Amino acid sequence: MAISASLVKELREMTGAGMMDCKKALQETDGDIDAAVKLLKEKGQATLDKKAGRIAAEGVIGSYIHNNKIGVIVEINTETDFSANTDTVKDFARDIAMHVAASNPLYISEADADEKDIAEQREILTNQAINEANENMPEDKKKMIAEKKVEGRLKKYFSEVCLLDQAYIKNPDQTVEQYLRDTASKVGENIKIRRFARFEVGEGLEKKEEDFAAEVASQMNA
């Protein structure tokens, strides 16, 4: 079927994809714009997966300071200096710094988690699961059931402390990793969150309890 220029323009505005890609997607879906959006997303994610192994050695440092009480710096890596200097990447870097200020993750991903922390959490969760079991249950059965529970609970723990798995503070319907992939799709390059550092005044010292993280989160969503 013939695809009108207005339909192509509408799809381009919805997705940010190139004109020719939009036209091709509409042709493949017989002008169904919703199906075309889905097709472009699928192709975009496939392209990102291919680019995931490419070296991203350029980048930008993002930072955020909240009321002189919490400070965060993050390093975002891109493939080219050109993309690093775009507003898209700079805004992403600042958003991630703000997210870290609010959510206080321990690691970027589960792969970065400290082995000692993993072992400690596994032991804690195992003991909790064993204690939940019926007292009359044989010990070997308690342990077997506990091991099954622990895997799910350990996964939940890491979803809470790993940056990429956390619900993105500005849009809880997506994870930080999904926001990363959306940004990479817009830029057309591999993008990585390489490292971050978070500082909070008085952290580790005995002081009055103040929930600065909740304060940051409320201001981000205001």
PDB file of C-alpha atoms in Angstrom:
ATOM      1  CA  MET A   1       0.000   0.000   0.000  1.00  0.00           C
ATOM      2  CA  ALA A   2       1.030   3.620  -0.536  1.00  0.00           C
ATOM      3  CA  ILE A   3       2.488   5.250   2.576  1.00  0.00           C
ATOM      4  CA  SER A   4       1.757   8.957   2.967  1.00  0.00           C
ATOM      5  CA  ALA A   5       4.448  11.426   3.948  1.00  0.00           C
ATOM      6  CA  SER A   6       2.324  12.595   6.886  1.00  0.00           C
ATOM      7  CA  LEU A   7       2.189   9.055   8.294  1.00  0.00           C
ATOM      8  CA  VAL A   8       5.958   8.704   7.947  1.00  0.00           C
ATOM      9  CA  LYS A   9       6.414  12.056   9.696  1.00  0.00           C
ATOM     10  CA  GLU A  10       4.080  11.008  12.515  1.00  0.00           C
ATOM     11  CA  LEU A  11       6.022   7.788  13.080  1.00  0.00           C
ATOM     12  CA  ARG A  12       9.326   9.651  13.006  1.00  0.00           C
ATOM     13  CA  GLU A  13       8.095  12.084  15.655  1.00  0.00           C
ATOM     14  CA  MET A  14       6.942   9.175  17.819  1.00  0.00           C
ATOM     15  CA  THR A  15      10.161   7.171  17.589  1.00  0.00           C
ATOM     16  CA  GLY A  16      12.981   9.495  16.525  1.00  0.00           C
ATOM     17  CA  ALA A  17      13.962   6.962  13.830  1.00  0.00           C
ATOM     18  CA  GLY A  18      15.152   8.024  10.356  1.00  0.00           C
ATOM     19  CA  MET A  19      12.660   8.833   7.615  1.00  0.00           C
ATOM     20  CA  MET A  20      13.632   5.855   5.467  1.00  0.00           C
ATOM     21  CA  ASP A  21      13.482   3.471   8.433  1.00  0.00           C
ATOM     22  CA  CYS A  22      10.011   4.791   9.296  1.00  0.00           C
ATOM     23  CA  LYS A  23       8.788   4.401   5.724  1.00  0.00           C
ATOM     24  CA  LYS A  24      10.152   0.864   5.510  1.00  0.00           C
ATOM     25  CA  ALA A  25       8.571  -0.096   8.845  1.00  0.00           C
ATOM     26  CA  LEU A  26       5.187   1.240   7.707  1.00  0.00           C
ATOM     27  CA  GLN A  27       5.457  -0.663   4.441  1.00  0.00           C
ATOM     28  CA  GLU A  28       6.277  -3.889   6.289  1.00  0.00           C
ATOM     29  CA  THR A  29       3.270  -3.402   8.602  1.00  0.00           C
ATOM     30  CA  ASP A  30       0.797  -2.251   5.911  1.00  0.00           C
ATOM     31  CA  GLY A  31       0.536   1.220   7.410  1.00  0.00           C
ATOM     32  CA  ASP A  32      -0.260   0.040  10.960  1.00  0.00           C
ATOM     33  CA  ILE A  33       1.537   2.720  12.975  1.00  0.00           C
ATOM     34  CA  ASP A  34       1.391   0.838  16.296  1.00  0.00           C
ATOM     35  CA  ALA A  35       2.873  -2.260  14.686  1.00  0.00           C
ATOM     36  CA  ALA A  36       5.499  -0.062  13.001  1.00  0.00           C
ATOM     37  CA  VAL A  37       6.503   1.433  16.365  1.00  0.00           C
ATOM     38  CA  LYS A  38       6.910  -2.071  17.786  1.00  0.00           C
ATOM     39  CA  LEU A  39       8.925  -3.178  14.751  1.00  0.00           C
ATOM     40  CA  LEU A  40      11.287  -0.203  15.011  1.00  0.00           C
ATOM     41  CA  LYS A  41      11.819  -0.867  18.719  1.00  0.00           C
ATOM     42  CA  GLU A  42      12.603  -4.524  18.056  1.00  0.00           C
ATOM     43  CA  LYS A  43      15.071  -3.633  15.311  1.00  0.00           C
ATOM     44  CA  GLY A  44      16.576  -0.909  17.459  1.00  0.00           C
ATOM     45  CA  GLN A  45      17.147  -3.293  20.376  1.00  0.00           C
ATOM     46  CA  ALA A  46      18.678  -5.870  18.033  1.00  0.00           C
ATOM     47  CA  THR A  47      21.062  -3.233  16.702  1.00  0.00           C
ATOM     48  CA  LEU A  48      21.985  -2.201  20.255  1.00  0.00           C
ATOM     49  CA  ASP A  49      22.729  -5.815  21.161  1.00  0.00           C
ATOM     50  CA  LYS A  50      25.157  -6.005  18.232  1.00  0.00           C
ATOM     51  CA  LYS A  51      26.832  -2.777  19.363  1.00  0.00           C
ATOM     52  CA  ALA A  52      27.067  -3.842  23.016  1.00  0.00           C
ATOM     53  CA  GLY A  53      30.536  -5.327  22.524  1.00  0.00           C
ATOM     54  CA  ARG A  54      31.966  -2.258  20.808  1.00  0.00           C
ATOM     55  CA  ILE A  55      34.503  -0.202  22.731  1.00  0.00           C
ATOM     56  CA  ALA A  56      33.097   2.866  24.481  1.00  0.00           C
ATOM     57  CA  ALA A  57      36.163   4.807  25.625  1.00  0.00           C
ATOM     58  CA  GLU A  58      34.916   8.376  25.214  1.00  0.00           C
ATOM     59  CA  GLY A  59      32.327   9.896  27.469  1.00  0.00           C
ATOM     60  CA  VAL A  60      31.322  12.489  29.993  1.00  0.00           C
ATOM     61  CA  ILE A  61      31.303  13.021  33.748  1.00  0.00           C
ATOM     62  CA  GLY A  62      27.893  13.834  35.227  1.00  0.00           C
ATOM     63  CA  SER A  63      27.376  15.284  38.679  1.00  0.00           C
ATOM     64  CA  TYR A  64      24.660  16.307  41.080  1.00  0.00           C
ATOM     65  CA  ILE A  65      24.750  18.014  44.463  1.00  0.00           C
ATOM     66  CA  HIS A  66      21.662  18.102  46.662  1.00  0.00           C
ATOM     67  CA  ASN A  67      21.459  20.950  49.195  1.00  0.00           C
ATOM     68  CA  ASN A  68      25.209  20.614  49.834  1.00  0.00           C
ATOM     69  CA  LYS A  69      24.397  17.377  51.686  1.00  0.00           C
ATOM     70  CA  ILE A  70      24.640  14.678  49.010  1.00  0.00           C
ATOM     71  CA  GLY A  71      27.089  14.708  46.103  1.00  0.00           C
ATOM     72  CA  VAL A  72      27.321  12.237  43.217  1.00  0.00           C
ATOM     73  CA  ILE A  73      29.641  11.918  40.231  1.00  0.00           C
ATOM     74  CA  VAL A  74      29.188   9.358  37.450  1.00  0.00           C
ATOM     75  CA  GLU A  75      31.229   8.382  34.426  1.00  0.00           C
ATOM     76  CA  ILE A  76      29.219   7.662  31.289  1.00  0.00           C
ATOM     77  CA  ASN A  77      31.136   6.116  28.386  1.00  0.00           C
ATOM     78  CA  THR A  78      30.233   6.479  24.695  1.00  0.00           C
ATOM     79  CA  GLU A  79      31.877   5.357  21.479  1.00  0.00           C
ATOM     80  CA  THR A  80      32.615   8.860  20.180  1.00  0.00           C
ATOM     81  CA  ASP A  81      33.396  12.265  21.617  1.00  0.00           C
ATOM     82  CA  PHE A  82      30.676  13.689  19.367  1.00  0.00           C
ATOM     83  CA  SER A  83      27.897  11.736  21.086  1.00  0.00           C
ATOM     84  CA  ALA A  84      29.399  12.470  24.523  1.00  0.00           C
ATOM     85  CA  ASN A  85      28.874  16.163  23.874  1.00  0.00           C
ATOM     86  CA  THR A  86      25.216  15.856  22.868  1.00  0.00           C
ATOM     87  CA  ASP A  87      22.508  17.133  25.187  1.00  0.00           C
ATOM     88  CA  THR A  88      21.008  13.624  25.193  1.00  0.00           C
ATOM     89  CA  VAL A  89      24.085  12.084  26.815  1.00  0.00           C
ATOM     90  CA  LYS A  90      24.739  15.038  29.121  1.00  0.00           C
ATOM     91  CA  ASP A  91      21.132  14.958  30.355  1.00  0.00           C
ATOM     92  CA  PHE A  92      21.402  11.190  30.821  1.00  0.00           C
ATOM     93  CA  ALA A  93      24.576  11.594  32.907  1.00  0.00           C
ATOM     94  CA  ARG A  94      22.922  14.157  35.168  1.00  0.00           C
ATOM     95  CA  ASP A  95      19.757  12.061  35.492  1.00  0.00           C
ATOM     96  CA  ILE A  96      21.821   9.045  36.550  1.00  0.00           C
ATOM     97  CA  ALA A  97      23.708  11.155  39.102  1.00  0.00           C
ATOM     98  CA  MET A  98      20.375  12.350  40.528  1.00  0.00           C
ATOM     99  CA  HIS A  99      19.064   8.781  40.592  1.00  0.00           C
ATOM    100  CA  VAL A 100      22.145   7.589  42.495  1.00  0.00           C
ATOM    101  CA  ALA A 101      21.671  10.431  44.987  1.00  0.00           C
ATOM    102  CA  ALA A 102      18.075   9.340  45.586  1.00  0.00           C
ATOM    103  CA  SER A 103      18.358   5.543  45.434  1.00  0.00           C
ATOM    104  CA  ASN A 104      21.874   4.957  46.791  1.00  0.00           C
ATOM    105  CA  PRO A 105      22.749   1.784  44.829  1.00  0.00           C
ATOM    106  CA  LEU A 106      25.728  -0.314  45.938  1.00  0.00           C
ATOM    107  CA  TYR A 107      26.727  -1.677  42.530  1.00  0.00           C
ATOM    108  CA  ILE A 108      26.168  -1.006  38.829  1.00  0.00           C
ATOM    109  CA  SER A 109      25.037  -4.593  38.204  1.00  0.00           C
ATOM    110  CA  GLU A 110      25.030  -7.966  39.932  1.00  0.00           C
ATOM    111  CA  ALA A 111      28.224  -8.819  38.048  1.00  0.00           C
ATOM    112  CA  ASP A 112      29.971  -6.014  39.946  1.00  0.00           C
ATOM    113  CA  ALA A 113      28.790  -7.214  43.369  1.00  0.00           C
ATOM    114  CA  ASP A 114      31.387  -8.048  45.974  1.00  0.00           C
ATOM    115  CA  GLU A 115      31.738 -11.816  46.459  1.00  0.00           C
ATOM    116  CA  LYS A 116      31.865 -11.380  50.235  1.00  0.00           C
ATOM    117  CA  ASP A 117      28.576  -9.450  50.141  1.00  0.00           C
ATOM    118  CA  ILE A 118      26.956 -12.180  48.018  1.00  0.00           C
ATOM    119  CA  ALA A 119      28.113 -14.879  50.466  1.00  0.00           C
ATOM    120  CA  GLU A 120      26.895 -12.886  53.488  1.00  0.00           C
ATOM    121  CA  GLN A 121      23.498 -12.208  51.939  1.00  0.00           C
ATOM    122  CA  ARG A 122      23.116 -15.858  50.934  1.00  0.00           C
ATOM    123  CA  GLU A 123      23.898 -16.968  54.495  1.00  0.00           C
ATOM    124  CA  ILE A 124      21.464 -14.469  56.029  1.00  0.00           C
ATOM    125  CA  LEU A 125      18.665 -15.410  53.639  1.00  0.00           C
ATOM    126  CA  THR A 126      19.308 -19.132  54.083  1.00  0.00           C
ATOM    127  CA  ASN A 127      19.073 -18.864  57.861  1.00  0.00           C
ATOM    128  CA  GLN A 128      15.880 -16.811  57.544  1.00  0.00           C
ATOM    129  CA  ALA A 129      14.303 -19.409  55.261  1.00  0.00           C
ATOM    130  CA  ILE A 130      15.311 -22.291  57.575  1.00  0.00           C
ATOM    131  CA  ASN A 131      13.815 -20.499  60.564  1.00  0.00           C
ATOM    132  CA  GLU A 132      10.542 -20.069  58.661  1.00  0.00           C
ATOM    133  CA  ALA A 133      10.207 -23.819  58.147  1.00  0.00           C
ATOM    134  CA  ASN A 134       8.003 -26.063  60.253  1.00  0.00           C
ATOM    135  CA  GLU A 135       9.876 -27.129  63.409  1.00  0.00           C
ATOM    136  CA  ASN A 136       8.924 -30.770  62.848  1.00  0.00           C
ATOM    137  CA  MET A 137      10.361 -30.839  59.339  1.00  0.00           C
ATOM    138  CA  PRO A 138      13.604 -32.841  58.871  1.00  0.00           C
ATOM    139  CA  GLU A 139      16.732 -30.661  58.662  1.00  0.00           C
ATOM    140  CA  ASP A 140      17.695 -31.837  55.164  1.00  0.00           C
ATOM    141  CA  LYS A 141      14.233 -30.934  53.845  1.00  0.00           C
ATOM    142  CA  LYS A 142      14.437 -27.537  55.571  1.00  0.00           C
ATOM    143  CA  LYS A 143      17.709 -26.818  53.805  1.00  0.00           C
ATOM    144  CA  MET A 144      16.391 -27.979  50.422  1.00  0.00           C
ATOM    145  CA  ILE A 145      13.333 -25.702  50.642  1.00  0.00           C
ATOM    146  CA  ALA A 146      15.477 -22.856  51.977  1.00  0.00           C
ATOM    147  CA  GLU A 147      17.846 -23.071  49.001  1.00  0.00           C
ATOM    148  CA  LYS A 148      14.935 -22.677  46.585  1.00  0.00           C
ATOM    149  CA  LYS A 149      13.647 -19.623  48.466  1.00  0.00           C
ATOM    150  CA  VAL A 150      17.097 -18.045  48.703  1.00  0.00           C
ATOM    151  CA  GLU A 151      17.646 -17.770  44.931  1.00  0.00           C
ATOM    152  CA  GLY A 152      14.491 -15.711  44.477  1.00  0.00           C
ATOM    153  CA  ARG A 153      15.187 -13.547  47.497  1.00  0.00           C
ATOM    154  CA  LEU A 154      18.796 -12.992  46.486  1.00  0.00           C
ATOM    155  CA  LYS A 155      17.613 -11.850  43.058  1.00  0.00           C
ATOM    156  CA  LYS A 156      15.196  -9.431  44.738  1.00  0.00           C
ATOM    157  CA  TYR A 157      18.013  -8.108  46.950  1.00  0.00           C
ATOM    158  CA  PHE A 158      20.206  -7.348  43.948  1.00  0.00           C
ATOM    159  CA  SER A 159      17.309  -5.717  42.094  1.00  0.00           C
ATOM    160  CA  GLU A 160      17.206  -3.254  44.989  1.00  0.00           C
ATOM    161  CA  VAL A 161      20.940  -2.535  45.312  1.00  0.00           C
ATOM    162  CA  CYS A 162      22.135  -2.764  41.674  1.00  0.00           C
ATOM    163  CA  LEU A 163      21.799   0.479  39.707  1.00  0.00           C
ATOM    164  CA  LEU A 164      20.780  -1.057  36.375  1.00  0.00           C
ATOM    165  CA  ASP A 165      18.048  -3.169  38.000  1.00  0.00           C
ATOM    166  CA  GLN A 166      16.522  -0.348  40.036  1.00  0.00           C
ATOM    167  CA  ALA A 167      13.279   1.318  38.972  1.00  0.00           C
ATOM    168  CA  TYR A 168      14.313   4.637  37.416  1.00  0.00           C
ATOM    169  CA  ILE A 169      13.378   7.355  39.893  1.00  0.00           C
ATOM    170  CA  LYS A 170      11.859   9.691  37.277  1.00  0.00           C
ATOM    171  CA  ASN A 171       9.873   6.910  35.625  1.00  0.00           C
ATOM    172  CA  PRO A 172       9.315   3.878  37.903  1.00  0.00           C
ATOM    173  CA  ASP A 173       7.692   1.999  35.014  1.00  0.00           C
ATOM    174  CA  GLN A 174      11.156   1.419  33.534  1.00  0.00           C
ATOM    175  CA  THR A 175      14.458   0.295  35.005  1.00  0.00           C
ATOM    176  CA  VAL A 176      17.670   2.283  34.788  1.00  0.00           C
ATOM    177  CA  GLU A 177      18.908  -0.288  32.260  1.00  0.00           C
ATOM    178  CA  GLN A 178      15.879   0.375  30.046  1.00  0.00           C
ATOM    179  CA  TYR A 179      16.532   4.114  30.285  1.00  0.00           C
ATOM    180  CA  LEU A 180      20.152   3.406  29.310  1.00  0.00           C
ATOM    181  CA  ARG A 181      19.057   1.376  26.281  1.00  0.00           C
ATOM    182  CA  ASP A 182      16.560   4.055  25.223  1.00  0.00           C
ATOM    183  CA  THR A 183      19.321   6.672  25.379  1.00  0.00           C
ATOM    184  CA  ALA A 184      21.724   4.457  23.441  1.00  0.00           C
ATOM    185  CA  SER A 185      19.031   3.960  20.809  1.00  0.00           C
ATOM    186  CA  LYS A 186      18.582   7.730  20.424  1.00  0.00           C
ATOM    187  CA  VAL A 187      22.325   8.301  20.121  1.00  0.00           C
ATOM    188  CA  GLY A 188      22.929   5.257  17.935  1.00  0.00           C
ATOM    189  CA  GLU A 189      25.965   4.162  19.912  1.00  0.00           C
ATOM    190  CA  ASN A 190      26.962   1.835  22.694  1.00  0.00           C
ATOM    191  CA  ILE A 191      26.658   3.637  26.053  1.00  0.00           C
ATOM    192  CA  LYS A 192      27.831   2.357  29.421  1.00  0.00           C
ATOM    193  CA  ILE A 193      27.627   3.537  33.009  1.00  0.00           C
ATOM    194  CA  ARG A 194      31.208   2.813  34.017  1.00  0.00           C
ATOM    195  CA  ARG A 195      31.351   3.941  37.643  1.00  0.00           C
ATOM    196  CA  PHE A 196      29.860   6.254  40.214  1.00  0.00           C
ATOM    197  CA  ALA A 197      30.680   7.688  43.628  1.00  0.00           C
ATOM    198  CA  ARG A 198      28.175   8.971  46.163  1.00  0.00           C
ATOM    199  CA  PHE A 199      29.008  11.121  49.178  1.00  0.00           C
ATOM    200  CA  GLU A 200      26.664  12.094  51.989  1.00  0.00           C
ATOM    201  CA  VAL A 201      27.620  14.551  54.706  1.00  0.00           C
ATOM    202  CA  GLY A 202      28.258  12.745  57.988  1.00  0.00           C
ATOM    203  CA  GLU A 203      27.928   9.309  56.413  1.00  0.00           C
ATOM    204  CA  GLY A 204      29.265   6.722  58.833  1.00  0.00           C
ATOM    205  CA  LEU A 205      29.169   9.155  61.755  1.00  0.00           C
ATOM    206  CA  GLU A 206      26.666   9.169  64.587  1.00  0.00           C
ATOM    207  CA  LYS A 207      24.149  11.901  63.832  1.00  0.00           C
ATOM    208  CA  LYS A 208      20.489  12.817  63.696  1.00  0.00           C
ATOM    209  CA  GLU A 209      18.572  10.695  61.194  1.00  0.00           C
ATOM    210  CA  GLU A 210      17.681  12.622  58.031  1.00  0.00           C
ATOM    211  CA  ASP A 211      16.292  10.943  54.935  1.00  0.00           C
ATOM    212  CA  PHE A 212      18.050  12.982  52.248  1.00  0.00           C
ATOM    213  CA  ALA A 213      17.495  10.265  49.651  1.00  0.00           C
ATOM    214  CA  ALA A 214      13.714  10.561  50.007  1.00  0.00           C
ATOM    215  CA  GLU A 215      14.045  14.343  49.758  1.00  0.00           C
ATOM    216  CA  VAL A 216      15.982  14.057  46.479  1.00  0.00           C
ATOM    217  CA  ALA A 217      13.420  11.628  45.083  1.00  0.00           C
ATOM    218  CA  SER A 218      10.507  13.915  45.960  1.00  0.00           C
ATOM    219  CA  GLN A 219      12.163  16.894  44.262  1.00  0.00           C
ATOM    220  CA  MET A 220      12.922  14.863  41.108  1.00  0.00           C
ATOM    221  CA  ASN A 221       9.260  13.932  40.806  1.00  0.00           C
ATOM    222  CA  ALA A 222       7.887  17.343  41.700  1.00  0.00           C
TER     223      ALA A 222
END
